[in-house]
Amino acid sequence: GDSVTQMEGPVTLSEEAFLTINCTYTATGYPSLFWYVQYPGEGLQLLLKATKADDKGSNKGFEATYRKETTSFHLEKGSVQVSDSAVYFCALSDQGYSTLTFGKGTMLLVSP
Amino acid sequence: KAGVTQTPRYLIKTRGQQVTLSCSPISGHRSVSWYQQTPGQGLQFLFEYFSETQRNKGNFPGRFSGRQFSNSRSEMNVSTLELGDSALYLCASSLSVGSTLETQYFGPGTRLLVL
């Protein structure tokens, strides 16, 4: 079945540091890939998405490129802020369904 | 445009009781999905509805059920509550179903505590 693997957290960074959160996936078909973010006490917000190989999703300074050859969708940001502290989820939808399969989530903590 | 709304936001129940959670999708969205989030299992898909019909179902016992109304609003019900049902229940809406190109938009969730 489909699965998503994310790096374990928490990831602890200082403000303005470079961020990478690794995400790899296993899927049967040609999935769409997503990053969602969850702030404390809230639901999930869509951060970015990519629907085909080599697509780059971007939003609010975050980027991720759909790499079919390595089955990866790593999240990056050049300079993190304290307000980026949250839990980040990598997810996919596959086989004609919009249903999402999620990774376990990676907590990011950014200190001033 | 208003986002996905869920009511109630918080619930406390005791074992053996049943509970009903409600979700109103974004205006114009016809698909509603439900997910359960727990610290141990993470985010798990419960079921998806479109045009009042269940289109997809996750691997949960029959105690978990749902329905969708003609205005696309959805409810999920959990009967005979167990301690392990304590979780954040998230509702998501999308325009349609049947495509990996659809994006799901999530509500704030209902936090259920079973004592």
mmCIF file with all atom_site columns, C-alpha atoms in Angstrom:
data_model
loop_
_atom_site.group_PDB
_atom_site.id
_atom_site.type_symbol
_atom_site.label_atom_id
_atom_site.label_alt_id
_atom_site.label_comp_id
_atom_site.label_asym_id
_atom_site.label_entity_id
_atom_site.label_seq_id
_atom_site.pdbx_PDB_ins_code
_atom_site.Cartn_x
_atom_site.Cartn_y
_atom_site.Cartn_z
_atom_site.occupancy
_atom_site.B_iso_or_equiv
_atom_site.pdbx_formal_charge
_atom_site.auth_seq_id
_atom_site.auth_comp_id
_atom_site.auth_asym_id
_atom_site.auth_atom_id
_atom_site.pdbx_PDB_model_num
ATOM 1   C CA . GLY A 1 1   ? 0.000   0.000  0.000   1.00 0.00 ? 1   GLY A CA 1
ATOM 2   C CA . ASP A 1 2   ? 0.885   3.667  -0.149  1.00 0.00 ? 2   ASP A CA 1
ATOM 3   C CA . SER A 1 3   ? 3.109   5.131  2.544   1.00 0.00 ? 3   SER A CA 1
ATOM 4   C CA . VAL A 1 4   ? 4.961   8.321  3.434   1.00 0.00 ? 4   VAL A CA 1
ATOM 5   C CA . THR A 1 5   ? 8.118   8.486  5.515   1.00 0.00 ? 5   THR A CA 1
ATOM 6   C CA . GLN A 1 6   ? 9.304   11.704 7.117   1.00 0.00 ? 6   GLN A CA 1
ATOM 7   C CA . MET A 1 7   ? 12.380  12.472 9.146   1.00 0.00 ? 7   MET A CA 1
ATOM 8   C CA . GLU A 1 8   ? 11.899  12.225 12.877  1.00 0.00 ? 8   GLU A CA 1
ATOM 9   C CA . GLY A 1 9   ? 11.745  15.420 14.857  1.00 0.00 ? 9   GLY A CA 1
ATOM 10  C CA . PRO A 1 10  ? 11.911  17.683 16.568  1.00 0.00 ? 10  PRO A CA 1
ATOM 11  C CA . VAL A 1 11  ? 14.046  19.794 14.283  1.00 0.00 ? 11  VAL A CA 1
ATOM 12  C CA . THR A 1 12  ? 15.515  22.668 16.291  1.00 0.00 ? 12  THR A CA 1
ATOM 13  C CA . LEU A 1 13  ? 16.897  25.687 14.435  1.00 0.00 ? 13  LEU A CA 1
ATOM 14  C CA . SER A 1 14  ? 17.872  29.259 15.117  1.00 0.00 ? 14  SER A CA 1
ATOM 15  C CA . GLU A 1 15  ? 16.063  32.063 13.316  1.00 0.00 ? 15  GLU A CA 1
ATOM 16  C CA . GLU A 1 16  ? 17.352  32.647 9.742   1.00 0.00 ? 16  GLU A CA 1
ATOM 17  C CA . ALA A 1 17  ? 18.792  29.116 9.490   1.00 0.00 ? 17  ALA A CA 1
ATOM 18  C CA . PHE A 1 18  ? 18.194  26.905 6.440   1.00 0.00 ? 18  PHE A CA 1
ATOM 19  C CA . LEU A 1 19  ? 15.515  24.247 6.772   1.00 0.00 ? 19  LEU A CA 1
ATOM 20  C CA . THR A 1 20  ? 15.235  20.839 5.141   1.00 0.00 ? 20  THR A CA 1
ATOM 21  C CA . ILE A 1 21  ? 12.615  18.257 6.127   1.00 0.00 ? 21  ILE A CA 1
ATOM 22  C CA . ASN A 1 22  ? 13.008  14.997 4.241   1.00 0.00 ? 22  ASN A CA 1
ATOM 23  C CA . CYS A 1 23  ? 10.029  13.120 2.829   1.00 0.00 ? 23  CYS A CA 1
ATOM 24  C CA . THR A 1 24  ? 9.998   9.943  0.748   1.00 0.00 ? 24  THR A CA 1
ATOM 25  C CA . TYR A 1 25  ? 6.995   8.014  -0.480  1.00 0.00 ? 25  TYR A CA 1
ATOM 26  C CA . THR A 1 26  ? 5.818   4.683  -1.818  1.00 0.00 ? 26  THR A CA 1
ATOM 27  C CA . ALA A 1 27  ? 2.852   4.705  -4.170  1.00 0.00 ? 27  ALA A CA 1
ATOM 28  C CA . THR A 1 28  ? 1.246   2.403  -6.699  1.00 0.00 ? 28  THR A CA 1
ATOM 29  C CA . GLY A 1 29  ? 0.203   4.963  -9.278  1.00 0.00 ? 29  GLY A CA 1
ATOM 30  C CA . TYR A 1 30  ? 1.113   8.545  -10.044 1.00 0.00 ? 30  TYR A CA 1
ATOM 31  C CA . PRO A 1 31  ? 0.450   10.399 -6.824  1.00 0.00 ? 31  PRO A CA 1
ATOM 32  C CA . SER A 1 32  ? 0.018   14.057 -6.062  1.00 0.00 ? 32  SER A CA 1
ATOM 33  C CA . LEU A 1 33  ? 2.216   15.242 -3.197  1.00 0.00 ? 33  LEU A CA 1
ATOM 34  C CA . PHE A 1 34  ? 1.424   17.752 -0.477  1.00 0.00 ? 34  PHE A CA 1
ATOM 35  C CA . TRP A 1 35  ? 2.920   19.496 2.515   1.00 0.00 ? 35  TRP A CA 1
ATOM 36  C CA . TYR A 1 36  ? 0.525   20.535 5.269   1.00 0.00 ? 36  TYR A CA 1
ATOM 37  C CA . VAL A 1 37  ? 1.370   22.533 8.402   1.00 0.00 ? 37  VAL A CA 1
ATOM 38  C CA . GLN A 1 38  ? -0.320  22.336 11.802  1.00 0.00 ? 38  GLN A CA 1
ATOM 39  C CA . TYR A 1 39  ? 0.103   25.116 14.338  1.00 0.00 ? 39  TYR A CA 1
ATOM 40  C CA . PRO A 1 40  ? -0.565  24.353 18.020  1.00 0.00 ? 40  PRO A CA 1
ATOM 41  C CA . GLY A 1 41  ? -4.235  23.766 18.729  1.00 0.00 ? 41  GLY A CA 1
ATOM 42  C CA . GLU A 1 42  ? -5.273  24.118 15.108  1.00 0.00 ? 42  GLU A CA 1
ATOM 43  C CA . GLY A 1 43  ? -6.198  21.975 12.117  1.00 0.00 ? 43  GLY A CA 1
ATOM 44  C CA . LEU A 1 44  ? -4.073  21.395 9.024   1.00 0.00 ? 44  LEU A CA 1
ATOM 45  C CA . GLN A 1 45  ? -3.273  24.119 6.526   1.00 0.00 ? 45  GLN A CA 1
ATOM 46  C CA . LEU A 1 46  ? -2.132  23.348 3.001   1.00 0.00 ? 46  LEU A CA 1
ATOM 47  C CA . LEU A 1 47  ? 1.371   24.716 2.553   1.00 0.00 ? 47  LEU A CA 1
ATOM 48  C CA . LEU A 1 48  ? 2.172   23.596 -0.991  1.00 0.00 ? 48  LEU A CA 1
ATOM 49  C CA . LYS A 1 49  ? 1.561   20.827 -3.484  1.00 0.00 ? 49  LYS A CA 1
ATOM 50  C CA . ALA A 1 50  ? 2.892   19.242 -6.675  1.00 0.00 ? 50  ALA A CA 1
ATOM 51  C CA . THR A 1 51  ? 0.928   17.025 -9.022  1.00 0.00 ? 51  THR A CA 1
ATOM 52  C CA . LYS A 1 52  ? 3.519   15.604 -11.397 1.00 0.00 ? 52  LYS A CA 1
ATOM 53  C CA . ALA A 1 53  ? 7.196   14.753 -11.619 1.00 0.00 ? 53  ALA A CA 1
ATOM 54  C CA . ASP A 1 54  ? 9.625   17.704 -11.566 1.00 0.00 ? 54  ASP A CA 1
ATOM 55  C CA . ASP A 1 55  ? 6.884   20.107 -10.434 1.00 0.00 ? 55  ASP A CA 1
ATOM 56  C CA . LYS A 1 56  ? 7.994   22.558 -7.765  1.00 0.00 ? 56  LYS A CA 1
ATOM 57  C CA . GLY A 1 57  ? 5.466   23.689 -5.202  1.00 0.00 ? 57  GLY A CA 1
ATOM 58  C CA . SER A 1 58  ? 6.159   26.921 -3.325  1.00 0.00 ? 58  SER A CA 1
ATOM 59  C CA . ASN A 1 59  ? 4.456   29.147 -0.763  1.00 0.00 ? 59  ASN A CA 1
ATOM 60  C CA . LYS A 1 60  ? 5.566   31.597 1.933   1.00 0.00 ? 60  LYS A CA 1
ATOM 61  C CA . GLY A 1 61  ? 9.243   30.953 1.179   1.00 0.00 ? 61  GLY A CA 1
ATOM 62  C CA . PHE A 1 62  ? 8.863   27.162 1.414   1.00 0.00 ? 62  PHE A CA 1
ATOM 63  C CA . GLU A 1 63  ? 9.646   24.973 -1.603  1.00 0.00 ? 63  GLU A CA 1
ATOM 64  C CA . ALA A 1 64  ? 9.481   21.293 -2.488  1.00 0.00 ? 64  ALA A CA 1
ATOM 65  C CA . THR A 1 65  ? 10.245  19.512 -5.774  1.00 0.00 ? 65  THR A CA 1
ATOM 66  C CA . TYR A 1 66  ? 8.515   16.284 -6.850  1.00 0.00 ? 66  TYR A CA 1
ATOM 67  C CA . ARG A 1 67  ? 11.371  13.846 -7.610  1.00 0.00 ? 67  ARG A CA 1
ATOM 68  C CA . LYS A 1 68  ? 10.005  10.671 -9.159  1.00 0.00 ? 68  LYS A CA 1
ATOM 69  C CA . GLU A 1 69  ? 13.425  9.056  -9.597  1.00 0.00 ? 69  GLU A CA 1
ATOM 70  C CA . THR A 1 70  ? 14.126  9.247  -5.859  1.00 0.00 ? 70  THR A CA 1
ATOM 71  C CA . THR A 1 71  ? 10.435  9.144  -4.771  1.00 0.00 ? 71  THR A CA 1
ATOM 72  C CA . SER A 1 72  ? 11.038  12.223 -2.660  1.00 0.00 ? 72  SER A CA 1
ATOM 73  C CA . PHE A 1 73  ? 9.400   15.548 -1.882  1.00 0.00 ? 73  PHE A CA 1
ATOM 74  C CA . HIS A 1 74  ? 11.725  17.325 0.550   1.00 0.00 ? 74  HIS A CA 1
ATOM 75  C CA . LEU A 1 75  ? 10.594  20.610 2.101   1.00 0.00 ? 75  LEU A CA 1
ATOM 76  C CA . GLU A 1 76  ? 13.062  23.509 2.166   1.00 0.00 ? 76  GLU A CA 1
ATOM 77  C CA . LYS A 1 77  ? 13.157  27.119 3.326   1.00 0.00 ? 77  LYS A CA 1
ATOM 78  C CA . GLY A 1 78  ? 16.122  29.415 3.057   1.00 0.00 ? 78  GLY A CA 1
ATOM 79  C CA . SER A 1 79  ? 15.589  31.411 6.256   1.00 0.00 ? 79  SER A CA 1
ATOM 80  C CA . VAL A 1 80  ? 13.194  30.235 8.957   1.00 0.00 ? 80  VAL A CA 1
ATOM 81  C CA . GLN A 1 81  ? 11.360  32.485 11.385  1.00 0.00 ? 81  GLN A CA 1
ATOM 82  C CA . VAL A 1 82  ? 10.084  31.871 14.907  1.00 0.00 ? 82  VAL A CA 1
ATOM 83  C CA . SER A 1 83  ? 6.564   31.947 13.458  1.00 0.00 ? 83  SER A CA 1
ATOM 84  C CA . ASP A 1 84  ? 7.400   28.853 11.354  1.00 0.00 ? 84  ASP A CA 1
ATOM 85  C CA . SER A 1 85  ? 7.428   26.724 14.506  1.00 0.00 ? 85  SER A CA 1
ATOM 86  C CA . ALA A 1 86  ? 4.794   24.060 13.870  1.00 0.00 ? 86  ALA A CA 1
ATOM 87  C CA . VAL A 1 87  ? 4.345   20.427 12.843  1.00 0.00 ? 87  VAL A CA 1
ATOM 88  C CA . TYR A 1 88  ? 4.825   19.700 9.148   1.00 0.00 ? 88  TYR A CA 1
ATOM 89  C CA . PHE A 1 89  ? 3.132   16.766 7.411   1.00 0.00 ? 89  PHE A CA 1
ATOM 90  C CA . CYS A 1 90  ? 4.043   15.279 4.063   1.00 0.00 ? 90  CYS A CA 1
ATOM 91  C CA . ALA A 1 91  ? 1.126   13.555 2.321   1.00 0.00 ? 91  ALA A CA 1
ATOM 92  C CA . LEU A 1 92  ? 0.096   11.938 -0.953  1.00 0.00 ? 92  LEU A CA 1
ATOM 93  C CA . SER A 1 93  ? -3.055  11.086 -2.819  1.00 0.00 ? 93  SER A CA 1
ATOM 94  C CA . ASP A 1 94  ? -3.005  8.178  -5.254  1.00 0.00 ? 94  ASP A CA 1
ATOM 95  C CA . GLN A 1 95  ? -4.960  5.875  -7.553  1.00 0.00 ? 95  GLN A CA 1
ATOM 96  C CA . GLY A 1 96  ? -7.745  8.212  -8.488  1.00 0.00 ? 96  GLY A CA 1
ATOM 97  C CA . TYR A 1 97  ? -8.640  9.118  -4.928  1.00 0.00 ? 97  TYR A CA 1
ATOM 98  C CA . SER A 1 98  ? -8.316  12.461 -3.206  1.00 0.00 ? 98  SER A CA 1
ATOM 99  C CA . THR A 1 99  ? -7.875  10.608 0.094   1.00 0.00 ? 99  THR A CA 1
ATOM 100 C CA . LEU A 1 100 ? -4.604  11.548 1.781   1.00 0.00 ? 100 LEU A CA 1
ATOM 101 C CA . THR A 1 101 ? -1.961  9.244  3.213   1.00 0.00 ? 101 THR A CA 1
ATOM 102 C CA . PHE A 1 102 ? 0.151   11.149 5.729   1.00 0.00 ? 102 PHE A CA 1
ATOM 103 C CA . GLY A 1 103 ? 3.613   10.842 7.180   1.00 0.00 ? 103 GLY A CA 1
ATOM 104 C CA . LYS A 1 104 ? 4.021   10.938 10.959  1.00 0.00 ? 104 LYS A CA 1
ATOM 105 C CA . GLY A 1 105 ? 4.801   14.646 10.985  1.00 0.00 ? 105 GLY A CA 1
ATOM 106 C CA . THR A 1 106 ? 7.948   16.578 11.856  1.00 0.00 ? 106 THR A CA 1
ATOM 107 C CA . MET A 1 107 ? 7.944   19.172 14.610  1.00 0.00 ? 107 MET A CA 1
ATOM 108 C CA . LEU A 1 108 ? 9.972   22.307 13.855  1.00 0.00 ? 108 LEU A CA 1
ATOM 109 C CA . LEU A 1 109 ? 11.099  24.556 16.695  1.00 0.00 ? 109 LEU A CA 1
ATOM 110 C CA . VAL A 1 110 ? 12.711  27.869 15.787  1.00 0.00 ? 110 VAL A CA 1
ATOM 111 C CA . SER A 1 111 ? 14.382  29.944 18.476  1.00 0.00 ? 111 SER A CA 1
ATOM 112 C CA . PRO A 1 112 ? 15.172  33.682 18.266  1.00 0.00 ? 112 PRO A CA 1
ATOM 113 C CA . LYS B 2 1   ? -14.984 32.595 1.594   1.00 0.00 ? 1   LYS B CA 1
ATOM 114 C CA . ALA B 2 2   ? -15.531 30.873 4.917   1.00 0.00 ? 2   ALA B CA 1
ATOM 115 C CA . GLY B 2 3   ? -13.416 27.821 5.624   1.00 0.00 ? 3   GLY B CA 1
ATOM 116 C CA . VAL B 2 4   ? -14.386 24.400 6.868   1.00 0.00 ? 4   VAL B CA 1
ATOM 117 C CA . THR B 2 5   ? -16.205 24.600 10.182  1.00 0.00 ? 5   THR B CA 1
ATOM 118 C CA . GLN B 2 6   ? -16.520 21.843 12.754  1.00 0.00 ? 6   GLN B CA 1
ATOM 119 C CA . THR B 2 7   ? -18.706 21.632 15.822  1.00 0.00 ? 7   THR B CA 1
ATOM 120 C CA . PRO B 2 8   ? -18.278 21.165 18.651  1.00 0.00 ? 8   PRO B CA 1
ATOM 121 C CA . ARG B 2 9   ? -14.613 22.050 19.104  1.00 0.00 ? 9   ARG B CA 1
ATOM 122 C CA . TYR B 2 10  ? -14.241 20.062 22.312  1.00 0.00 ? 10  TYR B CA 1
ATOM 123 C CA . LEU B 2 11  ? -16.119 17.109 23.772  1.00 0.00 ? 11  LEU B CA 1
ATOM 124 C CA . ILE B 2 12  ? -15.782 14.988 26.873  1.00 0.00 ? 12  ILE B CA 1
ATOM 125 C CA . LYS B 2 13  ? -17.594 11.650 26.952  1.00 0.00 ? 13  LYS B CA 1
ATOM 126 C CA . THR B 2 14  ? -17.439 8.476  29.005  1.00 0.00 ? 14  THR B CA 1
ATOM 127 C CA . ARG B 2 15  ? -16.833 4.950  27.791  1.00 0.00 ? 15  ARG B CA 1
ATOM 128 C CA . GLY B 2 16  ? -19.854 3.311  26.238  1.00 0.00 ? 16  GLY B CA 1
ATOM 129 C CA . GLN B 2 17  ? -21.514 6.552  25.191  1.00 0.00 ? 17  GLN B CA 1
ATOM 130 C CA . GLN B 2 18  ? -21.948 7.639  21.604  1.00 0.00 ? 18  GLN B CA 1
ATOM 131 C CA . VAL B 2 19  ? -20.996 10.926 19.983  1.00 0.00 ? 19  VAL B CA 1
ATOM 132 C CA . THR B 2 20  ? -21.891 12.872 16.842  1.00 0.00 ? 20  THR B CA 1
ATOM 133 C CA . LEU B 2 21  ? -19.545 15.380 15.239  1.00 0.00 ? 21  LEU B CA 1
ATOM 134 C CA . SER B 2 22  ? -20.546 17.881 12.589  1.00 0.00 ? 22  SER B CA 1
ATOM 135 C CA . CYS B 2 23  ? -18.716 19.399 9.626   1.00 0.00 ? 23  CYS B CA 1
ATOM 136 C CA . SER B 2 24  ? -19.720 22.151 7.200   1.00 0.00 ? 24  SER B CA 1
ATOM 137 C CA . PRO B 2 25  ? -17.551 22.250 4.065   1.00 0.00 ? 25  PRO B CA 1
ATOM 138 C CA . ILE B 2 26  ? -16.361 25.275 2.165   1.00 0.00 ? 26  ILE B CA 1
ATOM 139 C CA . SER B 2 27  ? -19.186 26.723 0.074   1.00 0.00 ? 27  SER B CA 1
ATOM 140 C CA . GLY B 2 28  ? -19.328 24.918 -3.266  1.00 0.00 ? 28  GLY B CA 1
ATOM 141 C CA . HIS B 2 29  ? -17.337 21.920 -2.081  1.00 0.00 ? 29  HIS B CA 1
ATOM 142 C CA . ARG B 2 30  ? -19.223 18.668 -2.455  1.00 0.00 ? 30  ARG B CA 1
ATOM 143 C CA . SER B 2 31  ? -16.775 16.194 -0.967  1.00 0.00 ? 31  SER B CA 1
ATOM 144 C CA . VAL B 2 32  ? -16.143 15.736 2.743   1.00 0.00 ? 32  VAL B CA 1
ATOM 145 C CA . SER B 2 33  ? -13.524 13.476 4.306   1.00 0.00 ? 33  SER B CA 1
ATOM 146 C CA . TRP B 2 34  ? -12.870 12.616 7.930   1.00 0.00 ? 34  TRP B CA 1
ATOM 147 C CA . TYR B 2 35  ? -9.544  11.828 9.578   1.00 0.00 ? 35  TYR B CA 1
ATOM 148 C CA . GLN B 2 36  ? -8.548  10.776 13.066  1.00 0.00 ? 36  GLN B CA 1
ATOM 149 C CA . GLN B 2 37  ? -5.355  12.191 14.596  1.00 0.00 ? 37  GLN B CA 1
ATOM 150 C CA . THR B 2 38  ? -3.726  10.547 17.614  1.00 0.00 ? 38  THR B CA 1
ATOM 151 C CA . PRO B 2 39  ? -0.179  10.818 19.009  1.00 0.00 ? 39  PRO B CA 1
ATOM 152 C CA . GLY B 2 40  ? 0.423   7.116  18.458  1.00 0.00 ? 40  GLY B CA 1
ATOM 153 C CA . GLN B 2 41  ? -1.120  6.472  15.052  1.00 0.00 ? 41  GLN B CA 1
ATOM 154 C CA . GLY B 2 42  ? -0.828  9.911  13.501  1.00 0.00 ? 42  GLY B CA 1
ATOM 155 C CA . LEU B 2 43  ? -3.369  10.943 10.886  1.00 0.00 ? 43  LEU B CA 1
ATOM 156 C CA . GLN B 2 44  ? -5.600  8.158  9.632   1.00 0.00 ? 44  GLN B CA 1
ATOM 157 C CA . PHE B 2 45  ? -8.352  8.317  7.032   1.00 0.00 ? 45  PHE B CA 1
ATOM 158 C CA . LEU B 2 46  ? -11.851 7.393  8.199   1.00 0.00 ? 46  LEU B CA 1
ATOM 159 C CA . PHE B 2 47  ? -14.178 7.924  5.247   1.00 0.00 ? 47  PHE B CA 1
ATOM 160 C CA . GLU B 2 48  ? -15.060 10.172 2.328   1.00 0.00 ? 48  GLU B CA 1
ATOM 161 C CA . TYR B 2 49  ? -18.480 11.320 1.134   1.00 0.00 ? 49  TYR B CA 1
ATOM 162 C CA . PHE B 2 50  ? -19.628 12.845 -2.123  1.00 0.00 ? 50  PHE B CA 1
ATOM 163 C CA . SER B 2 51  ? -23.211 13.557 -3.131  1.00 0.00 ? 51  SER B CA 1
ATOM 164 C CA . GLU B 2 52  ? -24.506 11.872 0.021   1.00 0.00 ? 52  GLU B CA 1
ATOM 165 C CA . THR B 2 53  ? -22.696 8.619  -0.837  1.00 0.00 ? 53  THR B CA 1
ATOM 166 C CA . GLN B 2 54  ? -19.704 7.082  0.889   1.00 0.00 ? 54  GLN B CA 1
ATOM 167 C CA . ARG B 2 55  ? -17.004 6.832  -1.773  1.00 0.00 ? 55  ARG B CA 1
ATOM 168 C CA . ASN B 2 56  ? -14.057 5.523  0.207   1.00 0.00 ? 56  ASN B CA 1
ATOM 169 C CA . LYS B 2 57  ? -13.543 4.040  3.647   1.00 0.00 ? 57  LYS B CA 1
ATOM 170 C CA . GLY B 2 58  ? -10.538 3.571  5.878   1.00 0.00 ? 58  GLY B CA 1
ATOM 171 C CA . ASN B 2 59  ? -9.729  0.668  8.142   1.00 0.00 ? 59  ASN B CA 1
ATOM 172 C CA . PHE B 2 60  ? -11.873 1.463  11.178  1.00 0.00 ? 60  PHE B CA 1
ATOM 173 C CA . PRO B 2 61  ? -14.451 -0.673 13.002  1.00 0.00 ? 61  PRO B CA 1
ATOM 174 C CA . GLY B 2 62  ? -18.151 -0.393 12.281  1.00 0.00 ? 62  GLY B CA 1
ATOM 175 C CA . ARG B 2 63  ? -18.617 1.739  15.402  1.00 0.00 ? 63  ARG B CA 1
ATOM 176 C CA . PHE B 2 64  ? -17.454 4.616  13.245  1.00 0.00 ? 64  PHE B CA 1
ATOM 177 C CA . SER B 2 65  ? -20.035 5.797  10.755  1.00 0.00 ? 65  SER B CA 1
ATOM 178 C CA . GLY B 2 66  ? -20.896 8.908  8.849   1.00 0.00 ? 66  GLY B CA 1
ATOM 179 C CA . ARG B 2 67  ? -23.331 10.518 6.516   1.00 0.00 ? 67  ARG B CA 1
ATOM 180 C CA . GLN B 2 68  ? -23.634 13.485 4.229   1.00 0.00 ? 68  GLN B CA 1
ATOM 181 C CA . PHE B 2 69  ? -26.656 15.662 3.672   1.00 0.00 ? 69  PHE B CA 1
ATOM 182 C CA . SER B 2 70  ? -27.949 17.236 0.480   1.00 0.00 ? 70  SER B CA 1
ATOM 183 C CA . ASN B 2 71  ? -26.309 20.558 1.397   1.00 0.00 ? 71  ASN B CA 1
ATOM 184 C CA . SER B 2 72  ? -22.936 18.711 1.636   1.00 0.00 ? 72  SER B CA 1
ATOM 185 C CA . ARG B 2 73  ? -22.746 19.061 5.407   1.00 0.00 ? 73  ARG B CA 1
ATOM 186 C CA . SER B 2 74  ? -21.523 15.889 7.054   1.00 0.00 ? 74  SER B CA 1
ATOM 187 C CA . GLU B 2 75  ? -21.743 14.174 10.396  1.00 0.00 ? 75  GLU B CA 1
ATOM 188 C CA . MET B 2 76  ? -19.750 11.341 11.830  1.00 0.00 ? 76  MET B CA 1
ATOM 189 C CA . ASN B 2 77  ? -20.895 9.143  14.675  1.00 0.00 ? 77  ASN B CA 1
ATOM 190 C CA . VAL B 2 78  ? -18.937 6.939  17.029  1.00 0.00 ? 78  VAL B CA 1
ATOM 191 C CA . SER B 2 79  ? -20.938 4.468  19.075  1.00 0.00 ? 79  SER B CA 1
ATOM 192 C CA . THR B 2 80  ? -19.883 2.591  22.213  1.00 0.00 ? 80  THR B CA 1
ATOM 193 C CA . LEU B 2 81  ? -16.931 4.869  22.837  1.00 0.00 ? 81  LEU B CA 1
ATOM 194 C CA . GLU B 2 82  ? -13.624 3.384  23.960  1.00 0.00 ? 82  GLU B CA 1
ATOM 195 C CA . LEU B 2 83  ? -10.713 5.125  25.663  1.00 0.00 ? 83  LEU B CA 1
ATOM 196 C CA . GLY B 2 84  ? -8.698  4.721  22.463  1.00 0.00 ? 84  GLY B CA 1
ATOM 197 C CA . ASP B 2 85  ? -11.186 6.871  20.559  1.00 0.00 ? 85  ASP B CA 1
ATOM 198 C CA . SER B 2 86  ? -9.777  9.947  22.278  1.00 0.00 ? 86  SER B CA 1
ATOM 199 C CA . ALA B 2 87  ? -8.378  11.957 19.402  1.00 0.00 ? 87  ALA B CA 1
ATOM 200 C CA . LEU B 2 88  ? -8.593  15.053 17.263  1.00 0.00 ? 88  LEU B CA 1
ATOM 201 C CA . TYR B 2 89  ? -11.144 14.437 14.512  1.00 0.00 ? 89  TYR B CA 1
ATOM 202 C CA . LEU B 2 90  ? -10.481 16.467 11.411  1.00 0.00 ? 90  LEU B CA 1
ATOM 203 C CA . CYS B 2 91  ? -12.863 17.153 8.585   1.00 0.00 ? 91  CYS B CA 1
ATOM 204 C CA . ALA B 2 92  ? -11.660 18.160 5.139   1.00 0.00 ? 92  ALA B CA 1
ATOM 205 C CA . SER B 2 93  ? -13.545 19.334 2.083   1.00 0.00 ? 93  SER B CA 1
ATOM 206 C CA . SER B 2 94  ? -12.733 19.402 -1.612  1.00 0.00 ? 94  SER B CA 1
ATOM 207 C CA . LEU B 2 95  ? -14.569 20.341 -4.763  1.00 0.00 ? 95  LEU B CA 1
ATOM 208 C CA . SER B 2 96  ? -14.972 16.816 -6.011  1.00 0.00 ? 96  SER B CA 1
ATOM 209 C CA . VAL B 2 97  ? -13.614 13.288 -5.736  1.00 0.00 ? 97  VAL B CA 1
ATOM 210 C CA . GLY B 2 98  ? -11.980 10.748 -7.944  1.00 0.00 ? 98  GLY B CA 1
ATOM 211 C CA . SER B 2 99  ? -8.867  12.687 -8.763  1.00 0.00 ? 99  SER B CA 1
ATOM 212 C CA . THR B 2 100 ? -5.457  12.996 -7.208  1.00 0.00 ? 100 THR B CA 1
ATOM 213 C CA . LEU B 2 101 ? -5.470  16.607 -8.418  1.00 0.00 ? 101 LEU B CA 1
ATOM 214 C CA . GLU B 2 102 ? -8.061  17.583 -5.815  1.00 0.00 ? 102 GLU B CA 1
ATOM 215 C CA . THR B 2 103 ? -6.832  19.526 -2.784  1.00 0.00 ? 103 THR B CA 1
ATOM 216 C CA . GLN B 2 104 ? -8.383  18.898 0.614   1.00 0.00 ? 104 GLN B CA 1
ATOM 217 C CA . TYR B 2 105 ? -8.929  21.849 2.954   1.00 0.00 ? 105 TYR B CA 1
ATOM 218 C CA . PHE B 2 106 ? -9.137  21.091 6.648   1.00 0.00 ? 106 PHE B CA 1
ATOM 219 C CA . GLY B 2 107 ? -11.217 22.420 9.486   1.00 0.00 ? 107 GLY B CA 1
ATOM 220 C CA . PRO B 2 108 ? -9.900  23.149 13.005  1.00 0.00 ? 108 PRO B CA 1
ATOM 221 C CA . GLY B 2 109 ? -10.993 19.757 14.304  1.00 0.00 ? 109 GLY B CA 1
ATOM 222 C CA . THR B 2 110 ? -13.053 18.419 17.187  1.00 0.00 ? 110 THR B CA 1
ATOM 223 C CA . ARG B 2 111 ? -11.033 17.226 20.160  1.00 0.00 ? 111 ARG B CA 1
ATOM 224 C CA . LEU B 2 112 ? -12.751 14.252 21.791  1.00 0.00 ? 112 LEU B CA 1
ATOM 225 C CA . LEU B 2 113 ? -11.727 13.003 25.202  1.00 0.00 ? 113 LEU B CA 1
ATOM 226 C CA . VAL B 2 114 ? -13.165 9.689  26.389  1.00 0.00 ? 114 VAL B CA 1
ATOM 227 C CA . LEU B 2 115 ? -12.982 9.049  30.134  1.00 0.00 ? 115 LEU B CA 1
#
